Each structure stands twice: as C-alpha cells, then as structure tokens.
CSV table of C-alpha atoms and ligand atoms in Angstrom, one decimal:
chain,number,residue,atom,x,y,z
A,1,UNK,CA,86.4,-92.1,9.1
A,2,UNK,CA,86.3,-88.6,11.5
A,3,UNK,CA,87.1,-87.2,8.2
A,4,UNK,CA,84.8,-84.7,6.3
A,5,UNK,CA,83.6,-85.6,3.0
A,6,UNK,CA,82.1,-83.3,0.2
A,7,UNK,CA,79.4,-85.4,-1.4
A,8,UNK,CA,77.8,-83.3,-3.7
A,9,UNK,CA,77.3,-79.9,-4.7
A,10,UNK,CA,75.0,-77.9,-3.7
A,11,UNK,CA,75.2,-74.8,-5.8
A,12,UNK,CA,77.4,-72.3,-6.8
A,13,UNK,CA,78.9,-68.2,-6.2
A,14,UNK,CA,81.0,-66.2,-7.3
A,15,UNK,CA,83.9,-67.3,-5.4
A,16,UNK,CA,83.2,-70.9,-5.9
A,17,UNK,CA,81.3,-74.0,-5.2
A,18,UNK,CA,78.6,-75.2,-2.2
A,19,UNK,CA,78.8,-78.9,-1.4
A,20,UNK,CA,77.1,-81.4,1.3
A,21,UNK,CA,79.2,-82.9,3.4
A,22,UNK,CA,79.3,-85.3,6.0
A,23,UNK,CA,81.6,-86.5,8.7
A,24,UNK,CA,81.3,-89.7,9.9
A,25,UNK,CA,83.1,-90.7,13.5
A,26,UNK,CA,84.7,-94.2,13.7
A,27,UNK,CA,83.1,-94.6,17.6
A,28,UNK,CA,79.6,-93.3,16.7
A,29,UNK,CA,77.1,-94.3,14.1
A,30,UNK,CA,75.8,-90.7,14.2
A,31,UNK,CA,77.3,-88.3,11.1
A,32,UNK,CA,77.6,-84.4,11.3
A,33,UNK,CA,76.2,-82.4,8.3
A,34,UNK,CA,77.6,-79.5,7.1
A,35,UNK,CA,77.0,-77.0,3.5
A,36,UNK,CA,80.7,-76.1,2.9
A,37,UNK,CA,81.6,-73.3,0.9
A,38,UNK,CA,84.8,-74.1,-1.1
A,39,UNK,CA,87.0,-71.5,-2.9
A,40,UNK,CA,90.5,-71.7,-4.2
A,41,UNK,CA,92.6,-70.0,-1.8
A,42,UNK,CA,94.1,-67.2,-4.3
A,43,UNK,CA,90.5,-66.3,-4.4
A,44,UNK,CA,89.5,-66.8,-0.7
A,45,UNK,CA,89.2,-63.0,0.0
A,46,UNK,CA,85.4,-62.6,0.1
A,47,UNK,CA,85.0,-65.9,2.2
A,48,UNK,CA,87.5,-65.2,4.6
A,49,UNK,CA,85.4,-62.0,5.1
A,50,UNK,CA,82.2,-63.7,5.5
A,51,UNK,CA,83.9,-66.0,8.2
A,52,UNK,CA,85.1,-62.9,10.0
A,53,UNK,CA,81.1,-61.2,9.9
A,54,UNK,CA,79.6,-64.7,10.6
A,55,UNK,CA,81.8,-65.1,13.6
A,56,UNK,CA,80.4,-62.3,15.3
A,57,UNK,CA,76.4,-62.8,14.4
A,58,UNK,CA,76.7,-66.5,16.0
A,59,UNK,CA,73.4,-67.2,18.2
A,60,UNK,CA,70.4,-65.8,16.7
A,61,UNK,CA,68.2,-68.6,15.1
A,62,UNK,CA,67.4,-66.4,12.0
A,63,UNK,CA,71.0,-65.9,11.1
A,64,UNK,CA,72.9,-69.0,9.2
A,65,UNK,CA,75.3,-70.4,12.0
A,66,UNK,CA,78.9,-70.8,11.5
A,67,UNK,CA,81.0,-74.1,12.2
A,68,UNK,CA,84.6,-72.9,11.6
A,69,UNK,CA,86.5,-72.7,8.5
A,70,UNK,CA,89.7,-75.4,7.5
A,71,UNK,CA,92.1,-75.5,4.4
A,72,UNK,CA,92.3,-78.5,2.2
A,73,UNK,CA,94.1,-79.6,-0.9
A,74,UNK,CA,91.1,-80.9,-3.3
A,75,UNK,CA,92.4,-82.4,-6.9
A,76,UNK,CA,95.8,-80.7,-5.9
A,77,UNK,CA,94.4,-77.1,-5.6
A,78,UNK,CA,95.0,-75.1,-2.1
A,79,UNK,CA,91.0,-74.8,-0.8
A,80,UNK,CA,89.7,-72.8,2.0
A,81,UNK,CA,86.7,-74.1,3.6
A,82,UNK,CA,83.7,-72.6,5.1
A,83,UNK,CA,81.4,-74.5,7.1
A,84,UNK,CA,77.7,-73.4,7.7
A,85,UNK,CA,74.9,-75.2,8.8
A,86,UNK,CA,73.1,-77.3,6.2
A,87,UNK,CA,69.7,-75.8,5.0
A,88,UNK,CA,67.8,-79.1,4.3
A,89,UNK,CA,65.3,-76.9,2.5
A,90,UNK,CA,67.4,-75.0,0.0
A,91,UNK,CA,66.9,-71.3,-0.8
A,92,UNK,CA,63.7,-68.9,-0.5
A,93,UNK,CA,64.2,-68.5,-4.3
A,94,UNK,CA,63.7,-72.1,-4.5
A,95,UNK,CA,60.4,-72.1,-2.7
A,96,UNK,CA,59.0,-69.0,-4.6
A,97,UNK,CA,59.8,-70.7,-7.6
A,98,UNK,CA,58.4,-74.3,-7.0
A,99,UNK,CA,55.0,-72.2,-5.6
A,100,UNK,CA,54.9,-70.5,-8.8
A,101,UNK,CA,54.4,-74.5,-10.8
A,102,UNK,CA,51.7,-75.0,-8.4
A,103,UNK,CA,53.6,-76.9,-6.3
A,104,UNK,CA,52.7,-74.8,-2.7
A,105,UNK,CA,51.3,-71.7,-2.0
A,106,UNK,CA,52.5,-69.2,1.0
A,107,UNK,CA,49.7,-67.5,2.3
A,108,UNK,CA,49.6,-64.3,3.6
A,109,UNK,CA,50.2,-65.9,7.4
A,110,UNK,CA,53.0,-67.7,6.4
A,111,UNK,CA,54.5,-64.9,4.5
A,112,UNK,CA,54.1,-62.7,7.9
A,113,UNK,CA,56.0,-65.2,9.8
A,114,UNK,CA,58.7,-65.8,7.9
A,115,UNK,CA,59.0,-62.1,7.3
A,116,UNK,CA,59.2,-61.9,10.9
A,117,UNK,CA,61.6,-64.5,10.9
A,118,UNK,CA,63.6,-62.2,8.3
A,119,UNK,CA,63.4,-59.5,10.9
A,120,UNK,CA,64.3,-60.8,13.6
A,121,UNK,CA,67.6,-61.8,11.6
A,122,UNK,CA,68.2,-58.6,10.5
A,123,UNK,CA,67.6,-56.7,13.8
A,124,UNK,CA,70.2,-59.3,15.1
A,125,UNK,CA,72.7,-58.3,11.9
A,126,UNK,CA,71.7,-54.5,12.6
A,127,UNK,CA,72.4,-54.5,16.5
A,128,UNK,CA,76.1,-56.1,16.3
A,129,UNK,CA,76.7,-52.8,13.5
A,130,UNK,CA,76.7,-54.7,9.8
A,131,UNK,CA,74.1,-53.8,7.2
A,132,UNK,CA,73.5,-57.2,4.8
A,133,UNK,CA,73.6,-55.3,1.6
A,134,UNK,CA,72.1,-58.3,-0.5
A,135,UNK,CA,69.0,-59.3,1.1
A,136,UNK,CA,67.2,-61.3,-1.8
A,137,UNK,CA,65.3,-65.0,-2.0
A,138,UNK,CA,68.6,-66.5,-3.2
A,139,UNK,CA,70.7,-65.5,-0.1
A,140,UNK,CA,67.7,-66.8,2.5
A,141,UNK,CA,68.1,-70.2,3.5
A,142,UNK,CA,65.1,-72.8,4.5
A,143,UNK,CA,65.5,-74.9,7.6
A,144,UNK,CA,62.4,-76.6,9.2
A,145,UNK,CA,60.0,-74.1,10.0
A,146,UNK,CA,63.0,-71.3,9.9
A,147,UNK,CA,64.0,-69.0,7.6
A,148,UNK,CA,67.5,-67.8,8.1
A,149,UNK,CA,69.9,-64.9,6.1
A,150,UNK,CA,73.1,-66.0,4.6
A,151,UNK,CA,76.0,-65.6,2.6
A,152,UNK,CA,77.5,-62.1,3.5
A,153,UNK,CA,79.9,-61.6,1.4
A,154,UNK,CA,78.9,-58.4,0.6
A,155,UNK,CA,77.9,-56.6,4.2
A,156,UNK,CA,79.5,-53.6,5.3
A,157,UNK,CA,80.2,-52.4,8.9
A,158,UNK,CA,78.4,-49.4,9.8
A,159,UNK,CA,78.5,-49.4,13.4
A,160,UNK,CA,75.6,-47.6,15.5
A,161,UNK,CA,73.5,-45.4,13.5
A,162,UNK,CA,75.7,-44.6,11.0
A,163,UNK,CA,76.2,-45.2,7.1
A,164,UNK,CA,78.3,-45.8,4.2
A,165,UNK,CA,78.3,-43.5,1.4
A,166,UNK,CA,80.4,-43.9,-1.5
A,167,UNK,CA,79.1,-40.6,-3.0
A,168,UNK,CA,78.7,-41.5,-6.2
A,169,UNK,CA,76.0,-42.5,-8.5
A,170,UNK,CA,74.8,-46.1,-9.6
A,171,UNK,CA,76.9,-47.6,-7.1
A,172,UNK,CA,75.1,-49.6,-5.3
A,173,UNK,CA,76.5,-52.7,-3.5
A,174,UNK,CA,73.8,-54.9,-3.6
A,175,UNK,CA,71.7,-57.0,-6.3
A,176,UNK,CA,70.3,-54.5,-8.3
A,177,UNK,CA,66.5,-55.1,-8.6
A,178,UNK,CA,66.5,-55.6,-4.5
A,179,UNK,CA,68.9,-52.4,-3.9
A,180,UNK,CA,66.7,-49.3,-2.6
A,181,UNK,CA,66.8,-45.6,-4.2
A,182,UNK,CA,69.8,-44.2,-2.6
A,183,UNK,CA,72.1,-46.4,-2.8
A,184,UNK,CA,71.7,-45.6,-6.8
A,185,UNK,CA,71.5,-41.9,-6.3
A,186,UNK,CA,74.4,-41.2,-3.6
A,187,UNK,CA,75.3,-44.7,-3.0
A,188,UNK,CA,74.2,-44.3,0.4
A,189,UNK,CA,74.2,-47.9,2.2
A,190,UNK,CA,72.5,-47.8,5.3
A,191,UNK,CA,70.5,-50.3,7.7
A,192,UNK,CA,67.4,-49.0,5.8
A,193,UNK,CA,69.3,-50.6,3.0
A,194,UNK,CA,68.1,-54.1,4.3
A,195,UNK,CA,64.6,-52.8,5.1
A,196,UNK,CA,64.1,-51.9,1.4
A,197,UNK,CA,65.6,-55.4,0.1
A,198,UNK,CA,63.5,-57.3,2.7
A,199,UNK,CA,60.4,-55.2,1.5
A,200,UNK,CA,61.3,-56.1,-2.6
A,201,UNK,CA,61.6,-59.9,-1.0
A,202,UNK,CA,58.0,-60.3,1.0
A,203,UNK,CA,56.7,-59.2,-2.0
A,204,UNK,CA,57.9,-61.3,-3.8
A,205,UNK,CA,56.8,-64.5,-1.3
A,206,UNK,CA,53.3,-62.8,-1.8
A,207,UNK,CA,52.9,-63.1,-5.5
A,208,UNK,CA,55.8,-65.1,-6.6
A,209,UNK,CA,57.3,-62.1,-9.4
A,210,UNK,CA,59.0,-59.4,-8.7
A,211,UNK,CA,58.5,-56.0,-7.4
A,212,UNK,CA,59.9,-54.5,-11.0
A,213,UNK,CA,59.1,-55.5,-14.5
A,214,UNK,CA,62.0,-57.3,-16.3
A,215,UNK,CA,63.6,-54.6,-17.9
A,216,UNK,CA,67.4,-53.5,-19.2
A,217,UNK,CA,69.2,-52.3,-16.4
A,218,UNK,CA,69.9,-49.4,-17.3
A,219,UNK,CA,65.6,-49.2,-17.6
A,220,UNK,CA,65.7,-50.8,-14.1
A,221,UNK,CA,68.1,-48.0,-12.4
A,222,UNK,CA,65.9,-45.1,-14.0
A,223,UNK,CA,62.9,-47.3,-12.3
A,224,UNK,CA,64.6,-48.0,-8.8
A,225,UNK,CA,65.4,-43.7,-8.9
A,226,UNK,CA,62.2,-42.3,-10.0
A,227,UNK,CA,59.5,-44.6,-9.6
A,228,UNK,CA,57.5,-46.3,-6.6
A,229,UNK,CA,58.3,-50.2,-6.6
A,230,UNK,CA,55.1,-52.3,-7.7
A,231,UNK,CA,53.0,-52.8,-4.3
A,232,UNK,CA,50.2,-56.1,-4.9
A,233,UNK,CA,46.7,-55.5,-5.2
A,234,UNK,CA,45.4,-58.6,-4.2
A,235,UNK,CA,46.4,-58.4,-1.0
A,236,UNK,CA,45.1,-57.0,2.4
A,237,UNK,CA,45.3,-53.5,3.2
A,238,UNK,CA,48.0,-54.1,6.3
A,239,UNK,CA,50.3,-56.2,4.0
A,240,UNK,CA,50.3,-53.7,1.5
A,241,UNK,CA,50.5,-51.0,5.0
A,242,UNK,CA,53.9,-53.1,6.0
A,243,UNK,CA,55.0,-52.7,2.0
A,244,UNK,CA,55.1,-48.8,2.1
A,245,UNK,CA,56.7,-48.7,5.1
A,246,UNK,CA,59.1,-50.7,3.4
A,247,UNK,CA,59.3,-48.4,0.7
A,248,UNK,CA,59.6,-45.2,2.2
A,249,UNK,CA,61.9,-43.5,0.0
A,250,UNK,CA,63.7,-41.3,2.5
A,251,UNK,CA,65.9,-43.8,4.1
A,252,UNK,CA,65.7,-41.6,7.3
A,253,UNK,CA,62.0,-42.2,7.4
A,254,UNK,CA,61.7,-45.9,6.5
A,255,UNK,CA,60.7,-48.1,9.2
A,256,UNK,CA,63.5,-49.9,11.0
A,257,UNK,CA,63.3,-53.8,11.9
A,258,UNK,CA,62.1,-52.4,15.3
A,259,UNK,CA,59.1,-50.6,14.6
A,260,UNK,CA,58.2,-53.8,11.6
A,261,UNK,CA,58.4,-56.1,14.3
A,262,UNK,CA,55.2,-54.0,16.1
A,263,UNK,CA,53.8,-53.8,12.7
A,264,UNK,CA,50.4,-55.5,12.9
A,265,UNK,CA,50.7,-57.6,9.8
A,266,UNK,CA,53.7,-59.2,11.7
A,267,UNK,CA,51.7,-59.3,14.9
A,268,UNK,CA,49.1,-60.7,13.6
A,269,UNK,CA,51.3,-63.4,11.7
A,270,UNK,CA,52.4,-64.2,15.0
A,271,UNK,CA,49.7,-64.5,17.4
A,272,UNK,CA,48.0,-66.8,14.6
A,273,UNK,CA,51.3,-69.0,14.6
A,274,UNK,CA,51.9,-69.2,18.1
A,275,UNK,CA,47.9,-70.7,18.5
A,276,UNK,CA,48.5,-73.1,16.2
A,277,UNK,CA,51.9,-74.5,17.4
A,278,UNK,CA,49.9,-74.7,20.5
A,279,UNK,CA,47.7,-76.8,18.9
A,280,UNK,CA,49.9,-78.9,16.8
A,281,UNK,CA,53.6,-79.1,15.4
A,282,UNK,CA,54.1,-77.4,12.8
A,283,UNK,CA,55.8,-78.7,9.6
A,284,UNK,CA,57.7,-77.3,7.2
A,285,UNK,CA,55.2,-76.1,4.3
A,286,UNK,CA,58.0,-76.0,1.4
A,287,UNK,CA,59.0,-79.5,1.9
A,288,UNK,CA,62.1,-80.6,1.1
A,289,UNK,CA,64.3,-80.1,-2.2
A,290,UNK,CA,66.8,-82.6,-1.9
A,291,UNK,CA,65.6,-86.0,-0.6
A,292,UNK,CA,68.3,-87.1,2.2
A,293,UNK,CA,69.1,-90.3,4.3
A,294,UNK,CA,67.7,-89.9,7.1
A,295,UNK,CA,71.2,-91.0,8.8
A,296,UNK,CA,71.8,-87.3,7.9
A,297,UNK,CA,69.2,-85.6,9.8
A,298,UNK,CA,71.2,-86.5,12.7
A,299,UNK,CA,74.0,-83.8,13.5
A,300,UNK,CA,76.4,-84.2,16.6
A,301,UNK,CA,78.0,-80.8,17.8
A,302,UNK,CA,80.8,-79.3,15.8
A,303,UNK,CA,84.3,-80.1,16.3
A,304,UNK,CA,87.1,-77.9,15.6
A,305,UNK,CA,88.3,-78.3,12.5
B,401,ATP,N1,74.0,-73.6,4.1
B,401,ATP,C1,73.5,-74.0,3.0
B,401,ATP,N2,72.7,-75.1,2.9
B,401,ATP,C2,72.2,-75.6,1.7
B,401,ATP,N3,72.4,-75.0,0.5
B,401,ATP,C3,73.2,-73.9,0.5
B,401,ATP,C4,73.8,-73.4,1.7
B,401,ATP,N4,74.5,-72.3,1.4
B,401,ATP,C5,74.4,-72.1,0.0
B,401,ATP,N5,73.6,-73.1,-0.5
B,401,ATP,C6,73.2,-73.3,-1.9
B,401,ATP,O1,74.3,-72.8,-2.7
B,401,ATP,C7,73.8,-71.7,-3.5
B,401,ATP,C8,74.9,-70.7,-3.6
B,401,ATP,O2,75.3,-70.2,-2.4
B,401,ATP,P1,75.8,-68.7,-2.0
B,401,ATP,O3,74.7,-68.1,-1.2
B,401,ATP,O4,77.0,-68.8,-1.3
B,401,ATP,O5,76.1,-68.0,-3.4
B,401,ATP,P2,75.2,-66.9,-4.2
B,401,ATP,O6,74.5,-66.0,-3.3
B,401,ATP,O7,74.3,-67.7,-5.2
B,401,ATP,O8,76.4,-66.3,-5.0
B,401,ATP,P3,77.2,-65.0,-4.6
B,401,ATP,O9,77.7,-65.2,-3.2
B,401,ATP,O10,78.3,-65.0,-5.6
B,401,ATP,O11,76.3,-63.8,-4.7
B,401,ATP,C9,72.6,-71.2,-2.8
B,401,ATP,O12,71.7,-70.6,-3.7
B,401,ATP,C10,72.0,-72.5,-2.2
B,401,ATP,O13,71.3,-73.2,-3.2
C-alpha cells in the first residue's frame, strides 16, 4: 500500500520500457494512475532530459503532463523513473492504424480538431523556446477527447526566433520520413521543423499512409530534398490549403502554429465542434485500446515521489 506498482508494460523506446502503474493509498479506496517510463540509470541521460523540458511545458492541456521522476531498484538494477500522465487511449499511430482495419474512420472534422489540438501543443512547446524535433503519430498520445505531444527526448532549445543548425548534410534530428527539407540539406532545426512534421502527420490522420512512398532511405532523403511531399486528392480544397502551408519549403515562409490556428480548415473544425459539444458530450471516437478497471479511471492528485 501508498506504494507504486508497475503492472504492465505498455510499450517500449530506446532507452527502455513504458509500464502502467498504480498506487493504491491504505486510507482511500481511490488509486492514482500513472505511464512510467523506466530506464536503467547508466542509461538515464535522455530521460533525465525529457524530465528537465517537460518540467517547464507543465499546464497546457495539449502537452503530456509531468508527475515527477523517483529512482528505484527493479530485479536489482538501479532504475530512474519518469512519471507522465496515463494516455488511456494509446498512441495516434495506434488510431491510424486500427482506422486503416476498418475499425473507425476520422473525418475531415475530427482530423481539424485534433490538428488544432496539435497546435495548440506546439504553440505552447514553441512559446517557452523548444522546437519538438519528432513530431510523428507514435509520439502523440490519446486522452478522452485530447490529443497531447509526448516524449521529448529529442527537442532542442532554440529560444525566441532562433535556430539550430548543425551545418551539415543528412543530419537531421528527427524521424526521417516526418523531418522537413532543411534539416537534410543544412540540418537546419527550426520551429518550422514541427510545422513540417505536424503537416506529414494530418496527412496521415486523413488517409491513413504516409505522405512518402516506402522507399530505401537513402531513396527517401533524395525525396524529402528534391521533391514535394504527396498532398491527398480526395480531400477538400482547404485541407489540402492548410497542407501546403505545411509544406512550404522555405522554412522562413512556412506558416507558424499562429497563423495555422486562423487557418480556416482549423476554424472551421472548431466552430463545428464547439456546436456540437453544446449540444451533447462528446466521446472519444477511437475508443479505448487497453480495456481497464474502472477503479483506475479514478486518479487522486500527485504526490511527490
Ligand atoms: N503516457 C503514456 N500513456 C500510455 N502509453 C504510453 C505513454 N507514454 C508512452 N506510451 C506507450 O509506450 C510507447 C513508447 O513510448 P515512447 O514515446 O517513450 O517511446 P518511442 O517514441 O516509441 O521511442 P523513442 O523515445 O526511443 O523514440 C508509446 O508508443 C506508447 O504506446
């Protein structure tokens, strides 16, 4: 009892595992939830790091909130732990996947909100001077009717206005197929970095593949440098609007999360939402991936750990 307890795993990274855990609290019959993300401490550099960015994007709703971080010794190994908030929903690549077997289908609405749920989260990232650097499905979490960015281990401090450049070819910081032009040609890592991996990642809520064919990567680099991504056709003419400003491949002139969020397919996303959470509540159209007591649903605040 008032003890966390990793029940299961949830998935894995590069630094280690995910679980679910619980804490129960001997004078309560209520239990915290928490996704902890576990990595032997010799290798604890990257989550440390996330701790430290994650610390200082705390309040916006579209940005995965951070509990605190606490060592342990699991089967006898040293363990750093970082606790987030549990996404009862999984990942956006999940979803995408499960609508591509049928399973649902995100209209273009829904895919306007949630990209505006994106945006909002990376406005929020932007304004406190990080750039993401791996926006993607995989690093999106689902909550009930939010969408929210996570794990950044991989984000780079750029303060106002300005940006990293490593100066050197193909090397890019990100996920490849998600990473915009520059960063390959000058590894320039910008804000407008984000806007080009949050552009590859609507269209991929839209149609479920993505933007470039499946290809070597050295195929997919040549692509990313010298070709336009691959913009839907079966789509209306402002989604595929909000796509090529997405795409702009001057990073100077691509839109930022500001002028997106005035974008009409967002504003029209929204106004639709907001008349129909007047008229009902809405529910989460992805469902849930992992089916859990409903004990668990029921989180107390966050105690120090
Ligand atoms: N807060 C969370 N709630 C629920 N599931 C989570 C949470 N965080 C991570 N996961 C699950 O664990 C998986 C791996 O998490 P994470 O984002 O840390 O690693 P990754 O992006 O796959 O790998 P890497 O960090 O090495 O690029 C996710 O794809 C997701 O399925």
């Amino acid at each position: 009892m008032d003890q966390w307890m990793k029940l299961f795993v949830l998935g894995a990274g590069s630094y280690g595992q995910v679980y679910y855990a619980v804490k129960f609290h001997s004078s309560s019959i209520f239990a915290e939830v928490a996704a902890v993300k576990c990595s032997d401490i010799s290798r604890s550099s990257s989550l440390k790091l996330e701790a430290q960015i994650l610390t200082t994007l705390k309040g916006c709703p579209n940005v995965v909130q951070f509990f605190g971080a606490a060592l342990s010794v699991d089967n006898g190994i040293p363990t750093y732990n970082l606790f987030v908030e549990y996404a009862c929903g999984g990942s956006l690549h999940d979803l995408i996947i499960n609508s591509k077997k049928g399973m649902m289908k995100m209209s273009e609405l829904e895919v306007g909100f949630y990209t505006y749920q994106l945006l909002n989260g990376i406005l929020h990232v932007h304004k406190k001077g990080w750039v993401h650097c791996d926006i993607k499905p995989a690093n999106v979490l689902v909550f009930d009717n939010e969408l929210k960015l996570a794990d950044f281990g991989l984000s780079l401090r750029v303060g106002d206005g300005m940006a990293y450049m490593t100066g050197r070819a193909l090397s890019n910081r990100g996920t490849l197929p998600y990473a915009p032009p520059e960063s390959l040609t000058h590894g320039f890592h910008s804000k407008a970095y984000d806007i080009w991996s949050l552009g590859c990642t609507m269209a991929e809520m839209m149609t479920g593949h993505r933007v470039w064919i499946d290809c070597s990567t050295k195929d997919l680099q040549w692509m990313i440098m010298n070709e336009d991504p691959m913009i839907p056709t079966n789509i209306s003419e402002i989604a595929k609007d909000f796509l090529h400003k997405c795409f702009i491949r001057d990073p100077l002139g691509r839109w930022t999360s500001e002028q997106l969020l005035q974008h009409p397919f967002i504003q029209q996303a929204l106004c639709t939402a907001s008349m129909s959470l007047m008229s009902e509540t809405r529910v989460n159209p992805f469902g849930c991936r992992i089916p859990i007591p409903e004990k668990d649903f029921i989180s107390l605040p966050f105690e120090a750990v």
